[in-house]
mmCIF file of C-alpha atoms in Angstrom:
data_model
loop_
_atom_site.group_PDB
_atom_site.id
_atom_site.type_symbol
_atom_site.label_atom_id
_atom_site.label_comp_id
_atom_site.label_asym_id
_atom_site.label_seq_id
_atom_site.Cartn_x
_atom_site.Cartn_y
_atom_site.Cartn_z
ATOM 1 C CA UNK A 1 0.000 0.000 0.000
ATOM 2 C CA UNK A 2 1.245 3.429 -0.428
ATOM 3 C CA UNK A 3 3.101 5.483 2.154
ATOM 4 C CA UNK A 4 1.091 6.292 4.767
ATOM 5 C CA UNK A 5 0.722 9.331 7.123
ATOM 6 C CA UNK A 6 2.921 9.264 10.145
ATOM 7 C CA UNK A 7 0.614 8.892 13.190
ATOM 8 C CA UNK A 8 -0.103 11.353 14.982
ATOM 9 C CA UNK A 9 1.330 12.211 18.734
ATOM 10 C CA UNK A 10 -0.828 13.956 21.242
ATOM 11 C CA UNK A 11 1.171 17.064 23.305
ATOM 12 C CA UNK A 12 2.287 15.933 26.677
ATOM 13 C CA UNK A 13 -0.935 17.611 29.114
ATOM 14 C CA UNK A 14 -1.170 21.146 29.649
ATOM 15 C CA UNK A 15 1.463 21.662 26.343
ATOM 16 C CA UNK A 16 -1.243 22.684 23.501
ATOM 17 C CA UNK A 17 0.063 24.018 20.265
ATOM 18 C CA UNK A 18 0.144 27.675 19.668
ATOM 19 C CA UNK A 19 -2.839 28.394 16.547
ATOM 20 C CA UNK A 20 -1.148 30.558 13.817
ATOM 21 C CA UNK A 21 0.549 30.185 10.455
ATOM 22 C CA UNK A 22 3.569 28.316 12.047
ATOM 23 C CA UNK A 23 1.485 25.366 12.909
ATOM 24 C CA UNK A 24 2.215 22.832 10.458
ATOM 25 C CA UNK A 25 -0.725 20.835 8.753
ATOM 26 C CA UNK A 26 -0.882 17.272 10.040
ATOM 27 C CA UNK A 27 -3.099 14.945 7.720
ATOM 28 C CA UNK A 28 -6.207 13.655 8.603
ATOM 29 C CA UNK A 29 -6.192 16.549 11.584
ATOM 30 C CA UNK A 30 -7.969 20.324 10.890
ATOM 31 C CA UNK A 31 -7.087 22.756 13.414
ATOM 32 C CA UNK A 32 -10.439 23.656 15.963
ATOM 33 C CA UNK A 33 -12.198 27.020 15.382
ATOM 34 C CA UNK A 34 -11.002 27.931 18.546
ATOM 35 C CA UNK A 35 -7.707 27.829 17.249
ATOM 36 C CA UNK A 36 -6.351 25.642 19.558
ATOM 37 C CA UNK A 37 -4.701 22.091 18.460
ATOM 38 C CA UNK A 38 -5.868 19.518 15.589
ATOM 39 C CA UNK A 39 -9.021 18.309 15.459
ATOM 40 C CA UNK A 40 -8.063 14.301 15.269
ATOM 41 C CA UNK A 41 -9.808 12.471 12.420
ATOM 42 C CA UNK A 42 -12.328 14.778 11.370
ATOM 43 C CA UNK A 43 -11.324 14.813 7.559
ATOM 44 C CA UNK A 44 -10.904 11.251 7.724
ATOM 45 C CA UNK A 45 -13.869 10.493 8.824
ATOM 46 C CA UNK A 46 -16.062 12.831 6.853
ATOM 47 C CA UNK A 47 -15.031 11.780 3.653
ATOM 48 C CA UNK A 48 -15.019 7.907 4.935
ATOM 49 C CA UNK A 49 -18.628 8.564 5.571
ATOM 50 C CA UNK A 50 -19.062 10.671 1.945
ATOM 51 C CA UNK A 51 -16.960 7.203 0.562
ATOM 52 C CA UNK A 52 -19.112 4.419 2.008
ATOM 53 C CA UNK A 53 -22.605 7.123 1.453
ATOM 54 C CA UNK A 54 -21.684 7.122 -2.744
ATOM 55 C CA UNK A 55 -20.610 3.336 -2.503
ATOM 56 C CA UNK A 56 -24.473 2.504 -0.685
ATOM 57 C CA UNK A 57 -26.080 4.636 -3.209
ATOM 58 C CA UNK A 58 -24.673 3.087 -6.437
ATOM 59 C CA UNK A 59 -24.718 -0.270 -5.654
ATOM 60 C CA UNK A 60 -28.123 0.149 -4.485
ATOM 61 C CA UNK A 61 -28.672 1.190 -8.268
ATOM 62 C CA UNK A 62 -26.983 -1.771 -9.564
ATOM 63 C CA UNK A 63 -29.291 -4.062 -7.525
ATOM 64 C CA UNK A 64 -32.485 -1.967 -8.893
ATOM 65 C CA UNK A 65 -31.488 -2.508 -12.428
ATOM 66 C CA UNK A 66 -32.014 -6.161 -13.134
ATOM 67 C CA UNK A 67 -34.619 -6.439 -10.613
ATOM 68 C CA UNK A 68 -36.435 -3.884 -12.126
ATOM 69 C CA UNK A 69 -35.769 -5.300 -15.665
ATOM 70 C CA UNK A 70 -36.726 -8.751 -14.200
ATOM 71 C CA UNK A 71 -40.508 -7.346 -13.478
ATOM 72 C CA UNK A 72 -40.377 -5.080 -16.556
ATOM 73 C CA UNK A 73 -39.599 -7.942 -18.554
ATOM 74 C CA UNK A 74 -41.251 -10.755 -16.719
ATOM 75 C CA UNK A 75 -37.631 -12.712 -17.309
ATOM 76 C CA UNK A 76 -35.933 -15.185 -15.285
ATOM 77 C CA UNK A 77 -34.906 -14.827 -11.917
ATOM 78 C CA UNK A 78 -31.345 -13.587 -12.305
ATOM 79 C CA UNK A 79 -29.924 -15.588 -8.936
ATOM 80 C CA UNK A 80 -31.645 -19.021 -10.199
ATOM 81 C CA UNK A 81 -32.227 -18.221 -14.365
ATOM 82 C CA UNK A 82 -33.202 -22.556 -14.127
ATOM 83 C CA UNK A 83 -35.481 -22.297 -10.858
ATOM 84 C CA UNK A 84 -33.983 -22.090 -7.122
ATOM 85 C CA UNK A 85 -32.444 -25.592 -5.567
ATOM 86 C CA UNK A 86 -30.593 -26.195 -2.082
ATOM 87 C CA UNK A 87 -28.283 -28.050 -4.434
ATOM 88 C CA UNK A 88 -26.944 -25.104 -6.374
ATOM 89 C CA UNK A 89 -27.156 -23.128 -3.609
ATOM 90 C CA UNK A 90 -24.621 -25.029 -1.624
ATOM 91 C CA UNK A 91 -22.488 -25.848 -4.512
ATOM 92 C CA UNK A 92 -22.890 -22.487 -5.866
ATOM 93 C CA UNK A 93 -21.179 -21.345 -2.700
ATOM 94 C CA UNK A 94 -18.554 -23.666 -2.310
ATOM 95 C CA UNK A 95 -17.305 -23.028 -5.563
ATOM 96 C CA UNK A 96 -17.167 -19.317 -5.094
ATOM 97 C CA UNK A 97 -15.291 -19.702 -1.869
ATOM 98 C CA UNK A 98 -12.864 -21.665 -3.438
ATOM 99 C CA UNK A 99 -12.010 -19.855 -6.382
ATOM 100 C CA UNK A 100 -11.802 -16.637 -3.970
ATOM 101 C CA UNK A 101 -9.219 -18.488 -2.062
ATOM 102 C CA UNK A 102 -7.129 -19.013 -4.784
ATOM 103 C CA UNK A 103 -7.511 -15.211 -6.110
ATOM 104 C CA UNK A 104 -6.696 -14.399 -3.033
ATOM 105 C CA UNK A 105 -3.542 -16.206 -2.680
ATOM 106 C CA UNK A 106 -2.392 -15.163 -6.222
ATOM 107 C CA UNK A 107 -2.843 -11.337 -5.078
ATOM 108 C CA UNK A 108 -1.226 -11.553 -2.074
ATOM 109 C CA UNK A 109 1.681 -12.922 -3.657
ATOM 110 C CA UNK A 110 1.452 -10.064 -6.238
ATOM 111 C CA UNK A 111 0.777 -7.581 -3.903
ATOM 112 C CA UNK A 112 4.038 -8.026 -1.405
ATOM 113 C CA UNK A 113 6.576 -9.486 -4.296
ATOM 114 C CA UNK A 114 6.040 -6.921 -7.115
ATOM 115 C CA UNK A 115 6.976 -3.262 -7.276
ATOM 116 C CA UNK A 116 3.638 -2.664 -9.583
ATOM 117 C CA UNK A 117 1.570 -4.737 -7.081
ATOM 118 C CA UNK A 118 2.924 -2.620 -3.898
ATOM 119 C CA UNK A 119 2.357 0.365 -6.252
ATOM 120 C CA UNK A 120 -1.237 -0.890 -6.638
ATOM 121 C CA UNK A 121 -2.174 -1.353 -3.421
ATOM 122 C CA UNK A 122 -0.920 1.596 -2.142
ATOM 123 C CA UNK A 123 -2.825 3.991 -4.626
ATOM 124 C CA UNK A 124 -6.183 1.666 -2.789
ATOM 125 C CA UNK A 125 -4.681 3.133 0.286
ATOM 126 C CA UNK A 126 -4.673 6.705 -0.727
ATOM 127 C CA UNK A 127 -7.974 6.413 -2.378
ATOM 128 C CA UNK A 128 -10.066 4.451 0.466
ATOM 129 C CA UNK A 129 -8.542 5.927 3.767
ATOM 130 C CA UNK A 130 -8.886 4.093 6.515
ATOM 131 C CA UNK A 131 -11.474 1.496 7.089
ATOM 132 C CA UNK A 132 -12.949 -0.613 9.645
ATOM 133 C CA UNK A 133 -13.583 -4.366 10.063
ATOM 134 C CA UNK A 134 -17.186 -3.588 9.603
ATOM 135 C CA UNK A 135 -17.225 -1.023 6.792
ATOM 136 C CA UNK A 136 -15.049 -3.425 4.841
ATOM 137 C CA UNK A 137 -17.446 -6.229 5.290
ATOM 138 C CA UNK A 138 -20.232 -3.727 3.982
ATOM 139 C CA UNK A 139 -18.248 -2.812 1.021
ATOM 140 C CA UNK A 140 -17.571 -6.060 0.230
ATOM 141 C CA UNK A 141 -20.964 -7.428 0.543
ATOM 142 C CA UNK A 142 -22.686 -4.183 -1.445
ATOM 143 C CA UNK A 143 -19.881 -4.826 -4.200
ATOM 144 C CA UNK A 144 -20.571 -8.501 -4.806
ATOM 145 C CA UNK A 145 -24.267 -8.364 -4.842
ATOM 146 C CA UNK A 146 -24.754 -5.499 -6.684
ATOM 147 C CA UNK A 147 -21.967 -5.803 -9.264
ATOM 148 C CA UNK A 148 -23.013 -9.518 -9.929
ATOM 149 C CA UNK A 149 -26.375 -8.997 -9.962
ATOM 150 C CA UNK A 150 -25.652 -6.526 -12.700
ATOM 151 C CA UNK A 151 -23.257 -8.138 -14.653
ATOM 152 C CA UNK A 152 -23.759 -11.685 -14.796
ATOM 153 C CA UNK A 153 -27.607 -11.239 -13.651
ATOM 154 C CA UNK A 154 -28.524 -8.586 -16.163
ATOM 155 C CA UNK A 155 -25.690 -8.547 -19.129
ATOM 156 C CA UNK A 156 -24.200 -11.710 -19.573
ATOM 157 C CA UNK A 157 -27.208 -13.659 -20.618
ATOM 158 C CA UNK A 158 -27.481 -11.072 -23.250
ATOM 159 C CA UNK A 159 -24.231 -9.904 -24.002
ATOM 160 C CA UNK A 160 -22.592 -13.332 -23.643
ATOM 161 C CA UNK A 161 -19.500 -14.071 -21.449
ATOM 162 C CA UNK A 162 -16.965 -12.128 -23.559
ATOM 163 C CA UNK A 163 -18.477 -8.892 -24.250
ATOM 164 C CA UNK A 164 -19.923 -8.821 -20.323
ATOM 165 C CA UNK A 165 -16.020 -9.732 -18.849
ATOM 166 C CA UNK A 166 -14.657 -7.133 -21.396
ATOM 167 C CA UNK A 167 -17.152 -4.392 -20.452
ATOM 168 C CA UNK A 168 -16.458 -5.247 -16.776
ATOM 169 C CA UNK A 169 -12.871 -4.717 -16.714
ATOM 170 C CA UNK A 170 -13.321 -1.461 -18.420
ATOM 171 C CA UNK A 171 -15.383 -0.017 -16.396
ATOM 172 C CA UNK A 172 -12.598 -0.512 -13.548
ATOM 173 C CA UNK A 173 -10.249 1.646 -15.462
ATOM 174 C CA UNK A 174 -8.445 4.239 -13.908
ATOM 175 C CA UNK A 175 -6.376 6.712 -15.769
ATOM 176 C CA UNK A 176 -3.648 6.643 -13.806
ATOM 177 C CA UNK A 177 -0.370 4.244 -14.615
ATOM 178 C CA UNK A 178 -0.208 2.586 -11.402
ATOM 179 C CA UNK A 179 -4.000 1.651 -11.573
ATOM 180 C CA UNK A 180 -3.124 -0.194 -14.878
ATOM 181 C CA UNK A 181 -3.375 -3.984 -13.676
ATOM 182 C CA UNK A 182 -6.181 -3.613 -12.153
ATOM 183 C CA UNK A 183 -7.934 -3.144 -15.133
ATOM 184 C CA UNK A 184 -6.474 -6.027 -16.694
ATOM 185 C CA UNK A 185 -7.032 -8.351 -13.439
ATOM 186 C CA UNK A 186 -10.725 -7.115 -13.520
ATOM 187 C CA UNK A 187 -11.207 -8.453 -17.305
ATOM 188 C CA UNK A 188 -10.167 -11.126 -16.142
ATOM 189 C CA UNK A 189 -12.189 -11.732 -12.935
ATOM 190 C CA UNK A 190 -14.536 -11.107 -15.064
ATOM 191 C CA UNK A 191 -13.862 -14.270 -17.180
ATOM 192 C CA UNK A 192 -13.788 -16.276 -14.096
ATOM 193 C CA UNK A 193 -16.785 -15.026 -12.363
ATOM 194 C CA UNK A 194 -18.860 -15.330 -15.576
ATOM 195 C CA UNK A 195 -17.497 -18.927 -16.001
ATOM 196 C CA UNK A 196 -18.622 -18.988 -12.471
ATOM 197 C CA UNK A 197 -22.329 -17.919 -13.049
ATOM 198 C CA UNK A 198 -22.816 -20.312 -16.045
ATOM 199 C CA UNK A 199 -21.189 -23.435 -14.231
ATOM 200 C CA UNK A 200 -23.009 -23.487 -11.442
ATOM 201 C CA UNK A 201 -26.460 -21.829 -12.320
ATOM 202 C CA UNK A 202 -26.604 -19.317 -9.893
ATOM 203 C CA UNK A 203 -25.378 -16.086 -9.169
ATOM 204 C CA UNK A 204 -24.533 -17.173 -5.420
ATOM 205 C CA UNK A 205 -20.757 -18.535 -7.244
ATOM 206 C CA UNK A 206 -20.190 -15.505 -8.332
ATOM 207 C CA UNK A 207 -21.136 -13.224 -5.452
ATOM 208 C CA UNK A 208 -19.642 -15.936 -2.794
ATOM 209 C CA UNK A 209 -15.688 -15.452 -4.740
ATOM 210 C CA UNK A 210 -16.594 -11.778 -5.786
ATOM 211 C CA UNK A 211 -17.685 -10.341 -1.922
ATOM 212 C CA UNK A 212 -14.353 -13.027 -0.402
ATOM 213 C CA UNK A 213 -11.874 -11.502 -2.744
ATOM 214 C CA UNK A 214 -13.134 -7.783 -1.907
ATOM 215 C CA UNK A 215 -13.464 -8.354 1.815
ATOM 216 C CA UNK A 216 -10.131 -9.885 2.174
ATOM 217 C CA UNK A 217 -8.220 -7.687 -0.374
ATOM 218 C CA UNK A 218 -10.193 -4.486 1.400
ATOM 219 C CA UNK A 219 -8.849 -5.774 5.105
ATOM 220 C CA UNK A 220 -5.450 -6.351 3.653
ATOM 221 C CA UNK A 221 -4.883 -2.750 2.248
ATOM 222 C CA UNK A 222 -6.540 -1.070 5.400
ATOM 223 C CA UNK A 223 -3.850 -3.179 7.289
ATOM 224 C CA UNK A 224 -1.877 -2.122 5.534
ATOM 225 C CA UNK A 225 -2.708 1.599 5.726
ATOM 226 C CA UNK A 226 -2.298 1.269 9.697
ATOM 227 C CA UNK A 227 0.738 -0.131 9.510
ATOM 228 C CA UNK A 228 2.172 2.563 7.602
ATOM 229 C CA UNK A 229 0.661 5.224 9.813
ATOM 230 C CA UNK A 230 2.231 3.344 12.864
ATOM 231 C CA UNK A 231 5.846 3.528 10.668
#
């Protein structure tokens, strides 16, 4: 993950910083109105809350889409297109763990042994801020459903499995050098979570490996992120 800021020391008690133009800017900090020292966090946290408000609100529209074309259209139901069964369910879920686990494993190994993977995960760093156990498992969870539901629920049984995986990976593109590979490792996620859909019959594969591999991958950069603020 990128560099992080350093962390930040409180004054010994009854030592509070002098407000004026001297006073350096410490990130993440804003100084109080009543000019007296930082205010610890406040930044952070606003645009934390602005991040995971935006994140709620779009994948909420993802979700609405296919469901909405699913009445409009009187079409199949995109989690079971063949009917719901225990069967798929379970196997559905098995398989998506699985292939998350081994995603998983292959970025990690990326992500500490390459210069373009440490790169990578430290522009996440920058970008997402500082996260908690809880508001990574609701990113994760809002990012599977919804972007499956989407994608393999709403496009790939029209667009097929090429054009949907294709479309999906550019639509993670970033214009920025380091981002890069993560366009390329979402086409093909892609590939493997639409092979996932139309293997098992359900989009629980897909959303199982899609909301593992976010969850874990989101924990390991916010990790990260402390770490370098404890450096």
């Amino acid at each position: 993950m990128e560099p992080m800021d350093r962390e930040f020391l409180p004054e010994p008690a009854g030592e509070t910083p002098e407000a004026g133009p001297t006073t350096p800017a410490i990130a993440g900090h804003e100084a109080s109105p009543e000019g007296g020292g930082p205010v610890r966090g406040s930044e952070t946290s606003r645009s934390r809350r602005d991040l995971l408000r935006t994140a709620t609100l779009f994948y909420a529209a993802l979700m609405l889409v296919p469901l909405w074309w699913m009445a409009a259209s009187e079409g199949p139901n995109p989690f079971y297109p063949e009917g719901f069964s225990w069967a798929d369910t379970i196997g559905g879920f098995i398989l998506g763990t699985l292939a998350a686990l081994a995603v998983v494993a292959l970025s990690g190994i990326v992500m500490s042994r390459t210069r373009w993977g440490r790169a990578l995960t430290q522009a996440f760093a920058r970008v997402l801020g500082p996260l908690s156990r809880l508001q990574v498992l609701w990113l994760a969870l809002l990012s599977g459903v919804g972007e499956e539901m989407f994608f393999r629920g709403l496009l790939q049984p029209t667009l097929g499995l090429t054009i949907t995986s294709v479309v999906f990976g550019l639509l993670h593109f970033v214009p920025r050098r380091e981002m890069f590979p993560w366009t390329i490792f979402s086409i093909a996620a892609g590939f493997l979570l639409g092979w996932l859909y139309a293997f098992a019959g359900t989009l629980v594969a897909p959303i199982a490996c899609h909301a593992l591999v976010n969850g874990i991958n989101l924990a390991r950069i916010a990790g990260e992120r402390r770490a370098g603020a404890c450096g």
